[in-house]
Coordinates of C-alpha atoms and ligand atoms in Angstrom, one line a residue:
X806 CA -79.2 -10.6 70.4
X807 CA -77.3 -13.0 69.2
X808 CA -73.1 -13.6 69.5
X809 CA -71.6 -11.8 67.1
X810 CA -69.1 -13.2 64.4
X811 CA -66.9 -11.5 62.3
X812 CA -65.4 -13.9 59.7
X813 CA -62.2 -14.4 57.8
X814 CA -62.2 -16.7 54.8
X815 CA -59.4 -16.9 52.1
X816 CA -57.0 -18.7 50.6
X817 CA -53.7 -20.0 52.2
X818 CA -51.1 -17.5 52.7
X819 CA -53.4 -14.3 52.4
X820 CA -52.5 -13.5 56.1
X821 CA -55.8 -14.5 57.6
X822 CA -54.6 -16.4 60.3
X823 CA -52.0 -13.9 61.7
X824 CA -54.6 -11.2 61.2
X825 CA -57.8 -13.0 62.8
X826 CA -56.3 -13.8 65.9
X827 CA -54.9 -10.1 66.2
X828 CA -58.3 -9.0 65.6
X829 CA -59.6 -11.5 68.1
X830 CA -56.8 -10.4 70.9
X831 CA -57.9 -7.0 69.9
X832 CA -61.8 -7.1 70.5
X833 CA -61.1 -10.1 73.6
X834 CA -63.3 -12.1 71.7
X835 CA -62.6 -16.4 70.9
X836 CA -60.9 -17.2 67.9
X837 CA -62.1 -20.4 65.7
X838 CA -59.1 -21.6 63.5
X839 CA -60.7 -23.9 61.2
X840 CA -58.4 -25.0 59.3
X841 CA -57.1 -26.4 62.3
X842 CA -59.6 -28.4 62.7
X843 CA -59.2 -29.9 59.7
X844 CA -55.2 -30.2 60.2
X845 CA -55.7 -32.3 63.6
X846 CA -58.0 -34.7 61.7
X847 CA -55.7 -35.3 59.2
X848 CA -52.6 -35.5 61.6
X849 CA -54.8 -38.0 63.7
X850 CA -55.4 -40.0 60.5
X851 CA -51.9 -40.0 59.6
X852 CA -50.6 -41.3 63.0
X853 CA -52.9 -43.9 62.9
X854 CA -52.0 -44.8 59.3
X855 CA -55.5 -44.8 58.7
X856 CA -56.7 -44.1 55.2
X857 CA -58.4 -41.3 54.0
X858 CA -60.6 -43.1 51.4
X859 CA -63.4 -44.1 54.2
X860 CA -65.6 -41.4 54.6
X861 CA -67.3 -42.9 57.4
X862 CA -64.3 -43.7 59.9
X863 CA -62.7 -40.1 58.9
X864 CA -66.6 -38.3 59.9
X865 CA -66.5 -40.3 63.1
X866 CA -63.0 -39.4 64.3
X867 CA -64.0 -35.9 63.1
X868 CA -66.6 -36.3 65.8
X869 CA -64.8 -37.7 68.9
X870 CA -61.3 -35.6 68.1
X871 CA -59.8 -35.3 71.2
X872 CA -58.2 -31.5 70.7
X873 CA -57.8 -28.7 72.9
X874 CA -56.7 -25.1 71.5
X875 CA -55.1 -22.8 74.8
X876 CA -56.8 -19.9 75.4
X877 CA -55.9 -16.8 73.3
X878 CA -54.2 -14.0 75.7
X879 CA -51.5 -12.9 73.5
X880 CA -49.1 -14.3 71.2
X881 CA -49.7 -17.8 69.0
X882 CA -52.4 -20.0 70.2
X883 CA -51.4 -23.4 71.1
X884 CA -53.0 -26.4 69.9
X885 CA -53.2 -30.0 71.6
X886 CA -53.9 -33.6 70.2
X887 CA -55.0 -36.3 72.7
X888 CA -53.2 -33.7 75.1
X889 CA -49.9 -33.9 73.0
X890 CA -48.7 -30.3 72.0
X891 CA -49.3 -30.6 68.2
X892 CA -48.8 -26.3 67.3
X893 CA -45.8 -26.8 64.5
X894 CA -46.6 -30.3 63.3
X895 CA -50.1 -29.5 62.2
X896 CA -48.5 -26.9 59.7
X897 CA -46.7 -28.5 57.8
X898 CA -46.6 -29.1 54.2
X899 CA -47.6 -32.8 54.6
X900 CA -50.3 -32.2 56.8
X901 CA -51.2 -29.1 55.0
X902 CA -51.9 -31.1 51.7
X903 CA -53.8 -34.1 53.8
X904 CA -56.2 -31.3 55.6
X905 CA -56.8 -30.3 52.3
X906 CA -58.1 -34.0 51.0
X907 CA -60.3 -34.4 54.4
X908 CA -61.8 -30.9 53.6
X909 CA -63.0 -32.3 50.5
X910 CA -65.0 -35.3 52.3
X911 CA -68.5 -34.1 52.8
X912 CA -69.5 -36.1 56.2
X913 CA -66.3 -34.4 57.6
X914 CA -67.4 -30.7 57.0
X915 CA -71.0 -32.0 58.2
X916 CA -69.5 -33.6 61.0
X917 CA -67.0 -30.3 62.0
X918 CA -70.1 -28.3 61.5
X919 CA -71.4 -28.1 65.2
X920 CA -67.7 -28.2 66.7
X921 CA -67.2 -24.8 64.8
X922 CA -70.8 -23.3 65.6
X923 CA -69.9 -23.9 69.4
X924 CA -67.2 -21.6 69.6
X925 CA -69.9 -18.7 69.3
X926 CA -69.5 -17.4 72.8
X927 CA -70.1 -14.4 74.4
X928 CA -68.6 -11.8 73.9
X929 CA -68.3 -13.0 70.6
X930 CA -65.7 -14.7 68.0
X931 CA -63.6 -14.1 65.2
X932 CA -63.6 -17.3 62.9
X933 CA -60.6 -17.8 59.9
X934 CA -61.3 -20.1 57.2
X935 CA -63.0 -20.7 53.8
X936 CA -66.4 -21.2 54.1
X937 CA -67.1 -19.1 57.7
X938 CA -69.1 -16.9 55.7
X939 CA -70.7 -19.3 53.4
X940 CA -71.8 -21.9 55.4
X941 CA -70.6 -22.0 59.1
X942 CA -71.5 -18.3 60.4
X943 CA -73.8 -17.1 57.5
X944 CA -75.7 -14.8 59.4
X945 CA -72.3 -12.9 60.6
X946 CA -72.8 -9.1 60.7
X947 CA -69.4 -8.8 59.3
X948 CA -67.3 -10.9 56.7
X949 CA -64.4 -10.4 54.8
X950 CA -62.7 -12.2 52.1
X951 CA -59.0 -11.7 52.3
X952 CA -56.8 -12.6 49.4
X953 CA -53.5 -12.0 47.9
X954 CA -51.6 -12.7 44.5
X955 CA -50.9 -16.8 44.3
X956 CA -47.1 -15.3 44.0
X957 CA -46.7 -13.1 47.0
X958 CA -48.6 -16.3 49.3
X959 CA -45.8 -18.6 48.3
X960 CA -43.4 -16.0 49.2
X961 CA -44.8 -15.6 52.4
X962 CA -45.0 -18.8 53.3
X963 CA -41.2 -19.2 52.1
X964 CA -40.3 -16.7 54.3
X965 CA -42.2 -18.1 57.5
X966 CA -41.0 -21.6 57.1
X967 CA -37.3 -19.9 56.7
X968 CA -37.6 -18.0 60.2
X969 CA -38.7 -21.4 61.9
X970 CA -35.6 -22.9 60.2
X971 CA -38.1 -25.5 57.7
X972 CA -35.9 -25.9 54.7
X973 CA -37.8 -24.8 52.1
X974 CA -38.4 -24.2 48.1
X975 CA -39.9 -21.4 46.4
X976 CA -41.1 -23.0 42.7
X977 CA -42.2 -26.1 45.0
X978 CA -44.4 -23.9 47.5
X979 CA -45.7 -21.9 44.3
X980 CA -46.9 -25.1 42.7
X981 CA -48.4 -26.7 45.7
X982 CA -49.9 -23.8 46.5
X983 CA -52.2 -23.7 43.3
X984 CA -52.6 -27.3 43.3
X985 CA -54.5 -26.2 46.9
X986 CA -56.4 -23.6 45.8
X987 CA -57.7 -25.5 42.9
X988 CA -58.7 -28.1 44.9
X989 CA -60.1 -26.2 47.9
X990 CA -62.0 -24.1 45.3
X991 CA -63.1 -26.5 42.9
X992 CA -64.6 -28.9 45.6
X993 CA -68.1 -29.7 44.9
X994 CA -69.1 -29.1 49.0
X995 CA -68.3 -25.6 50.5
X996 CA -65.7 -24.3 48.1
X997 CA -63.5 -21.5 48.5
X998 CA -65.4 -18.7 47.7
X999 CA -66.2 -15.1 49.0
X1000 CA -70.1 -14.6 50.3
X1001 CA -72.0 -12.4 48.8
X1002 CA -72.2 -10.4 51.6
X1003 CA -68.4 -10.2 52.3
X1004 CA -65.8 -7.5 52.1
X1005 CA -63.5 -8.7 49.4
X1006 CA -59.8 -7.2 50.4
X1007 CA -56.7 -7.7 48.7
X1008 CA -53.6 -8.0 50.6
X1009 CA -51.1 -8.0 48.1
X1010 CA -49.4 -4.5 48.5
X1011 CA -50.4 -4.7 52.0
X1012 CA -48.5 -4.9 55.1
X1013 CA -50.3 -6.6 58.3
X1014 CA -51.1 -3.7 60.4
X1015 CA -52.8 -1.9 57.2
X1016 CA -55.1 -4.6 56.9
X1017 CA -55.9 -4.9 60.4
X1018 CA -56.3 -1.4 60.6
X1019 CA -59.2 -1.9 58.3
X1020 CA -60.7 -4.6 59.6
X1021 CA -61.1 -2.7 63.0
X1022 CA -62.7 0.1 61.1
X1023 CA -65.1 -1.9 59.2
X1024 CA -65.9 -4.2 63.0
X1025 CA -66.4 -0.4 64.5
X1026 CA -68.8 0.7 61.4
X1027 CA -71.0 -2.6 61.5
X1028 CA -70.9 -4.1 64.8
X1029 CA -69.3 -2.4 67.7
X1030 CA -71.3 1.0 66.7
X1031 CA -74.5 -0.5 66.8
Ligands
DC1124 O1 -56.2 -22.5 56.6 P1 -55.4 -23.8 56.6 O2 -54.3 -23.8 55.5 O3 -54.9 -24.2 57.9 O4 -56.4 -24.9 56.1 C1 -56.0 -26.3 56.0 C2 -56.9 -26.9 54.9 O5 -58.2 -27.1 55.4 C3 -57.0 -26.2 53.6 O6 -56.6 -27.0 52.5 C4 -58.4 -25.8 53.4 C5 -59.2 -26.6 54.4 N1 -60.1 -25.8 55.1 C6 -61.4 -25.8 54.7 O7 -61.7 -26.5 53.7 N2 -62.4 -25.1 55.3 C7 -62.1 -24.3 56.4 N3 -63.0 -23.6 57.0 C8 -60.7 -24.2 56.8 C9 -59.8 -24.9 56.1

């Protein structure tokens, strides 16, 4: 039998990430952050002032990224750069926008493909992202889409970069945060977009241990029963 997966896809700010990695700590299976991924490549590009016009020099330090994610016992994950703790930097604004442009480069999805198939370990993994159900994992047992009003994301993420002290503004965050989704979901490779398989759930009205809640109910129906 093979590894199972359950996957996370969504936009950003629908709570994924917080509630992927609880599920993960949950069932003590590996978490994949993708978007991750695809922050570290574009930090790396951006501290090498490299630009992100040549597909073929992004793909190939896509390849040979030199990251390291600590392991996931409890609390946030930490994540490493040519062994250089890189956890808050990747999330910012600046590198959230760049990630975005890389994700739009087809050689770099092909090229992240493989990375993100190999964290299918035993006893199995719980992968966040946008197209983890469409193209990475499609065989997963379990997928959900997890979304949320475009308003109440930017009002999340207001919040979160409050509590770490990140000065930040509300109309701003609401504007940049559609000019992601339209770009992550207009893309012409892997776009944002629920499988057909997928449990779509909106998280609006919906506080964090209500949707994990049901996600641990759905893994119990369709994987862990069986
Ligand atoms: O989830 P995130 O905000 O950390 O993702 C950063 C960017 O990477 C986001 O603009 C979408 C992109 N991404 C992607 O295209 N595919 C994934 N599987 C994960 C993220």
């Amino acid at each position: 039998m093979s590894v199972p997966v359950v996957t996370i896809d969504g936009p950003s700010g629908s709570g994924k990430g917080t509630i992927s990695l609880t599920i993960a700590q949950k069932l003590g299976w590996h978490f994949l952050d993708s978007g991750a991924l695809y922050r570290l490549l574009a930090l790396s590009l951006l501290n090498k002032n490299l630009s992100f016009d040549d597909e073929s020099v992004m793909a190939d330090m896509a390849r040979g990224l030199d990251i390291h994610f600590s392991a996931e016992t409890g609390g946030e994950v930490e994540i490493y750069l040519e062994n250089k703790q890189v956890t808050n930097e990747i999330r910012t604004e600046k590198c959230g926008n760049a990630a975005s442009k890389v994700a739009a480069v087809p050689a770099v999805r092909e090229a992240l493909l493989e990375r993100q198939r190999g964290f299918r370990q035993p006893p199995g993994l719980v992968a966040d992202g946008r197209d983890m159900g469409t193209v990475v994992f499609p065989d997963a047992p379990l997928k959900i889409f997890l979304t949320a009003s475009a308003e109440e994301r930017a009002k999340r993420r207001y919040n979160q970069l409050k509590q770490k002290g990140i000065d930040a503004n509300l109309a701003a965050l609401q504007d940049e945060i559609a000019e992601r989704d339209k770009r992550d979901a207009g893309r012409a490779v892997s776009p944002l977009k629920a499988a057909e398989d997928a449990v779509i759930m909106d998280s609006t009205h919906m506080g964090i241990d209500e949707v994990v809640a049901q996600v641990m109910a759905l893994c119990q129906d369709s994987i862990l029963k069986k």
